[in-house]
Amino acid sequence: MSLDVIDRHSEALFEFLWCPVCGHEVFSHIPFEGVFCKDCNTQVELQESQEDRGYEEAVLACFDTATTWNLHVDEKLRRDLPDGSARMKILGAPDAYEVDWWSPEPSEDWEPVERGEFDDIEEPSEVSHLA
């Protein structure tokens, strides 16, 4: 007897995906636990969308910050999710994915971190003053 493995989500989808808490694009899969942002440990769960509007793929990426760590990192380098979770609907096909919507909708109260938004920002270092 053999076990059939169903690959529901392509590697290309994970190459498109980024973490809305810290902006990083690398995720780790821990068997029987889930998929987590490698930088801040925000959990992401992928679900097939009920409605695809004719696109090759329609996926809901559900982010949850219950397991988020790196709280010692400067808060300017991360953005918490409203009520600890958010969802992104992704439409398209490999090399042509696009974000259809966010839930909750971005507003003045919450805006997801964009891919690589904090890449150019360095953490402040101590400056020594010479007398």
Coordinates of N, CA and C in Angstrom, one line a residue:
M1 N 0.9 -1.2 0.0 CA 0.0 0.0 0.0 C 0.9 1.2 0.0
S2 N 0.6 2.2 -0.8 CA 1.3 3.4 -0.9 C 0.5 4.6 -0.5
L3 N 1.1 5.7 -0.1 CA 0.4 6.9 0.3 C 0.5 7.9 -0.8
D4 N -0.6 8.4 -1.3 CA -0.6 9.4 -2.3 C -0.5 10.8 -1.6
V5 N 0.5 11.6 -2.1 CA 0.7 12.9 -1.6 C 0.1 13.9 -2.6
I6 N -0.8 14.7 -2.1 CA -1.4 15.8 -3.0 C -0.7 17.1 -2.7
D7 N -0.1 17.6 -3.8 CA 0.6 18.9 -3.7 C -0.4 20.0 -4.0
R8 N -1.1 20.5 -3.0 CA -2.2 21.5 -3.3 C -1.7 22.8 -3.7
H9 N -0.5 23.2 -3.2 CA 0.0 24.6 -3.4 C 1.4 24.5 -4.0
S10 N 1.6 25.2 -5.1 CA 2.9 25.1 -5.8 C 3.9 25.9 -5.1
E11 N 5.2 25.6 -5.4 CA 6.3 26.3 -4.9 C 6.3 27.8 -5.3
A12 N 5.7 28.0 -6.5 CA 5.6 29.4 -7.0 C 4.7 30.3 -6.2
L13 N 3.7 29.7 -5.5 CA 2.8 30.4 -4.7 C 3.6 30.9 -3.4
F14 N 4.5 30.1 -2.9 CA 5.3 30.5 -1.7 C 6.4 31.5 -2.1
E15 N 6.8 31.5 -3.4 CA 7.8 32.5 -3.9 C 7.1 33.8 -4.0
F16 N 5.8 33.9 -4.2 CA 5.0 35.1 -4.3 C 4.7 35.6 -2.9
L17 N 4.4 34.8 -2.0 CA 3.9 35.1 -0.7 C 4.9 35.8 0.2
W18 N 4.5 36.7 1.0 CA 5.3 37.4 2.0 C 4.5 37.6 3.3
C19 N 5.2 37.8 4.4 CA 4.6 38.0 5.7 C 4.1 39.4 5.9
P20 N 2.8 39.6 6.2 CA 2.3 41.0 6.4 C 2.7 41.6 7.7
V21 N 3.4 40.8 8.6 CA 3.8 41.3 9.9 C 5.2 42.0 9.8
C22 N 6.1 41.2 9.1 CA 7.5 41.7 9.0 C 8.0 41.9 7.6
G23 N 7.3 41.5 6.6 CA 7.7 41.7 5.2 C 8.6 40.7 4.6
H24 N 9.1 39.7 5.3 CA 10.0 38.7 4.8 C 9.3 37.7 4.0
E25 N 10.0 37.0 3.1 CA 9.4 36.1 2.1 C 9.8 34.6 2.3
V26 N 10.5 34.3 3.4 CA 10.9 32.9 3.6 C 10.0 32.3 4.7
F27 N 9.5 31.1 4.3 CA 8.6 30.4 5.2 C 9.2 29.0 5.5
S28 N 9.0 28.5 6.7 CA 9.4 27.2 7.1 C 8.2 26.3 7.4
H29 N 8.3 25.0 6.9 CA 7.3 24.0 7.1 C 7.7 23.1 8.3
I30 N 6.9 23.0 9.3 CA 7.2 22.1 10.4 C 6.1 21.0 10.3
P31 N 6.5 19.8 10.0 CA 5.5 18.7 9.8 C 4.6 18.6 11.0
F32 N 3.4 18.4 10.8 CA 2.3 18.3 11.7 C 2.0 19.5 12.6
E33 N 2.8 20.6 12.3 CA 2.6 21.9 13.1 C 2.0 23.0 12.1
G34 N 2.6 23.1 11.0 CA 2.2 24.2 10.0 C 3.3 24.9 9.3
V35 N 3.0 26.0 8.7 CA 3.9 26.8 8.0 C 4.1 28.1 8.7
F36 N 5.3 28.6 8.9 CA 5.6 29.8 9.7 C 6.6 30.7 9.0
C37 N 6.5 32.0 9.2 CA 7.4 33.0 8.7 C 8.8 32.6 9.4
K38 N 9.8 32.5 8.6 CA 11.1 32.2 9.2 C 11.7 33.3 10.1
D39 N 11.2 34.5 9.8 CA 11.8 35.7 10.6 C 11.0 35.9 11.9
C40 N 9.7 36.0 11.9 CA 8.9 36.3 13.1 C 8.0 35.2 13.6
N41 N 8.0 34.1 12.9 CA 7.2 32.9 13.3 C 5.7 33.1 13.1
T42 N 5.2 34.1 12.4 CA 3.8 34.2 12.1 C 3.3 33.0 11.3
Q43 N 2.2 32.4 11.7 CA 1.7 31.2 11.0 C 0.9 31.6 9.8
V44 N 1.1 30.8 8.7 CA 0.3 31.0 7.5 C -0.4 29.7 7.2
E45 N -1.7 29.7 6.9 CA -2.4 28.6 6.5 C -3.0 28.9 5.1
L46 N -2.8 28.0 4.1 CA -3.4 28.2 2.8 C -4.7 27.4 2.7
Q47 N -5.7 28.1 2.1 CA -7.0 27.4 1.9 C -7.4 27.7 0.4
E48 N -8.0 26.7 -0.2 CA -8.6 27.0 -1.5 C -9.8 27.9 -1.4
S49 N -9.9 28.8 -2.3 CA -11.0 29.7 -2.2 C -12.2 29.1 -2.9
Q50 N -13.4 29.4 -2.4 CA -14.7 28.9 -2.9 C -14.9 29.5 -4.3
E51 N -14.4 30.6 -4.6 CA -14.7 31.3 -5.9 C -13.4 31.7 -6.5
D52 N -13.2 31.4 -7.8 CA -12.0 31.7 -8.5 C -12.1 32.7 -9.7
R53 N -13.3 33.0 -10.0 CA -13.5 34.0 -11.1 C -12.7 33.7 -12.4
G54 N -12.5 32.4 -12.6 CA -11.9 31.9 -13.9 C -10.4 31.9 -13.9
Y55 N -9.8 32.3 -12.7 CA -8.3 32.3 -12.6 C -7.9 30.8 -12.4
E56 N -6.6 30.5 -12.8 CA -6.0 29.2 -12.7 C -6.0 28.8 -11.2
E57 N -5.6 29.7 -10.3 CA -5.6 29.4 -8.9 C -6.3 30.6 -8.1
A58 N -7.0 30.2 -7.1 CA -7.6 31.2 -6.1 C -7.3 30.6 -4.7
V59 N -6.5 31.3 -4.0 CA -6.1 30.8 -2.7 C -6.3 31.9 -1.6
L60 N -6.7 31.4 -0.4 CA -6.7 32.3 0.8 C -5.5 32.0 1.6
A61 N -4.7 33.0 1.9 CA -3.6 32.9 2.8 C -4.1 33.5 4.1
C62 N -4.1 32.7 5.2 CA -4.6 33.2 6.5 C -3.4 33.3 7.4
F63 N -3.2 34.5 7.9 CA -2.0 34.7 8.8 C -2.5 34.8 10.2
D64 N -1.8 34.3 11.2 CA -2.1 34.3 12.6 C -0.9 34.6 13.4
T65 N -1.0 35.6 14.3 CA 0.2 36.0 15.1 C 0.2 35.4 16.5
A66 N -0.6 34.4 16.8 CA -0.6 33.7 18.1 C 0.8 33.2 18.4
T67 N 1.6 32.7 17.4 CA 2.9 32.1 17.7 C 4.1 33.1 17.4
T68 N 3.8 34.4 17.1 CA 4.8 35.3 16.6 C 5.8 35.5 17.8
W69 N 7.1 35.5 17.4 CA 8.1 35.8 18.3 C 8.9 37.0 17.8
N70 N 10.2 37.1 18.3 CA 11.0 38.2 18.0 C 10.4 39.5 18.4
L71 N 9.8 39.5 19.6 CA 9.2 40.7 20.1 C 10.2 41.7 20.6
H72 N 11.5 41.3 20.7 CA 12.5 42.2 21.1 C 12.9 43.1 19.9
V73 N 12.5 42.7 18.7 CA 12.9 43.5 17.5 C 12.1 44.8 17.5
D74 N 12.8 45.8 17.1 CA 12.2 47.2 17.1 C 10.8 47.1 16.5
E75 N 9.8 47.7 17.1 CA 8.5 47.6 16.6 C 8.3 48.3 15.3
K76 N 9.3 49.2 14.9 CA 9.3 49.9 13.6 C 9.5 48.9 12.5
L77 N 10.1 47.7 12.8 CA 10.4 46.7 11.8 C 9.3 45.6 11.7
R78 N 8.2 45.8 12.3 CA 7.1 44.9 12.2 C 5.7 45.6 12.4
R79 N 4.7 45.0 12.0 CA 3.3 45.6 12.2 C 2.4 44.5 12.6
D80 N 1.8 44.6 13.8 CA 0.9 43.5 14.2 C -0.4 43.5 13.4
L81 N -1.0 42.3 13.3 CA -2.2 42.2 12.6 C -3.4 42.5 13.5
P82 N -4.5 43.1 12.9 CA -5.6 43.5 13.8 C -6.2 42.2 14.4
D83 N -6.5 42.2 15.7 CA -7.0 41.1 16.4 C -6.2 39.8 16.2
G84 N -4.9 39.9 15.8 CA -4.1 38.8 15.7 C -4.1 38.0 14.4
S85 N -5.0 38.4 13.4 CA -5.1 37.6 12.2 C -5.5 38.5 11.0
A86 N -5.2 38.0 9.9 CA -5.6 38.7 8.6 C -5.6 37.6 7.5
R87 N -6.4 37.9 6.5 CA -6.4 37.0 5.3 C -6.2 37.8 4.0
M88 N -5.5 37.1 3.1 CA -5.2 37.7 1.8 C -5.7 36.7 0.7
K89 N -6.5 37.2 -0.2 CA -6.9 36.4 -1.3 C -6.0 36.6 -2.5
I90 N -5.4 35.5 -3.0 CA -4.5 35.5 -4.1 C -5.1 34.9 -5.4
L91 N -5.0 35.6 -6.5 CA -5.6 35.0 -7.7 C -4.4 35.0 -8.7
G92 N -4.6 34.1 -9.7 CA -3.6 34.1 -10.8 C -3.1 32.7 -11.1
A93 N -1.8 32.7 -11.6 CA -1.1 31.5 -11.9 C 0.4 31.8 -11.6
P94 N 1.2 30.7 -11.6 CA 2.6 31.0 -11.3 C 3.2 32.1 -12.2
D95 N 4.0 33.0 -11.6 CA 4.6 34.1 -12.3 C 3.6 35.2 -12.6
A96 N 2.3 35.1 -12.2 CA 1.3 36.1 -12.5 C 0.3 36.2 -11.4
Y97 N 0.8 36.0 -10.1 CA -0.1 36.1 -9.0 C -0.4 37.5 -8.7
E98 N -1.5 37.8 -8.1 CA -1.9 39.2 -7.7 C -2.8 39.1 -6.4
V99 N -2.7 40.1 -5.6 CA -3.5 40.1 -4.4 C -4.9 40.7 -4.8
D100 N -6.0 39.9 -4.5 CA -7.3 40.4 -4.9 C -7.9 41.3 -3.7
W101 N -7.7 40.8 -2.5 CA -8.2 41.6 -1.3 C -7.5 41.1 -0.1
W102 N -7.6 42.0 1.0 CA -7.2 41.7 2.3 C -8.4 41.8 3.2
S103 N -8.4 41.0 4.2 CA -9.5 41.0 5.2 C -8.8 40.9 6.6
P104 N -9.0 41.9 7.5 CA -9.7 43.1 7.3 C -9.0 44.0 6.2
E105 N -9.8 44.9 5.6 CA -9.4 45.8 4.6 C -8.4 46.8 5.2
P106 N -7.2 47.0 4.5 CA -6.3 48.0 5.0 C -6.9 49.3 5.1
S107 N -6.5 50.0 6.2 CA -7.1 51.4 6.4 C -6.1 52.2 7.2
E108 N -6.5 53.3 7.7 CA -5.5 54.1 8.5 C -5.2 53.5 9.8
D109 N -6.0 52.5 10.3 CA -5.7 51.8 11.5 C -4.8 50.6 11.3
W110 N -4.8 50.0 10.1 CA -3.9 48.9 9.9 C -3.5 48.8 8.4
E111 N -2.3 48.6 8.1 CA -1.7 48.5 6.8 C -0.8 47.3 6.8
P112 N -0.9 46.3 6.0 CA 0.1 45.2 6.0 C 1.4 45.6 5.6
V113 N 2.5 45.0 6.1 CA 3.8 45.3 5.7 C 4.0 44.8 4.3
E114 N 4.5 45.6 3.4 CA 4.7 45.2 2.0 C 6.0 44.3 1.9
R115 N 6.1 43.5 0.9 CA 7.2 42.7 0.7 C 8.5 43.5 0.7
G116 N 9.4 43.1 1.7 CA 10.7 43.8 1.8 C 10.7 45.2 2.2
E117 N 9.5 45.7 2.8 CA 9.4 47.1 3.2 C 10.5 47.5 4.2
F118 N 10.9 46.7 5.1 CA 11.9 47.1 6.0 C 13.3 46.6 5.7
D119 N 13.6 46.1 4.5 CA 14.9 45.6 4.1 C 16.0 46.7 4.1
D120 N 15.7 47.9 3.8 CA 16.7 49.0 3.8 C 16.9 49.6 5.1
I121 N 16.1 49.3 6.1 CA 16.2 49.9 7.4 C 17.1 49.1 8.3
E122 N 18.1 49.7 8.9 CA 19.0 49.1 9.8 C 18.6 49.4 11.2
E123 N 18.8 48.5 12.1 CA 18.5 48.8 13.5 C 19.4 49.8 14.0
P124 N 19.0 50.7 14.8 CA 19.9 51.8 15.3 C 21.0 51.2 16.1
S125 N 22.2 51.7 15.9 CA 23.3 51.2 16.7 C 23.7 52.3 17.7
E126 N 24.4 51.8 18.7 CA 24.9 52.8 19.7 C 26.0 53.7 19.1
V127 N 25.9 54.9 19.3 CA 26.9 55.9 18.8 C 27.8 56.3 20.0
S128 N 29.0 56.1 19.8 CA 29.9 56.5 20.9 C 30.4 58.0 20.7
H129 N 30.4 58.7 21.7 CA 30.8 60.1 21.7 C 32.2 60.2 22.2
L130 N 33.1 60.8 21.4 CA 34.4 61.0 21.9 C 34.5 62.4 22.6
A131 N 35.2 62.5 23.7 CA 35.3 63.7 24.4 C 36.6 64.5 24.0

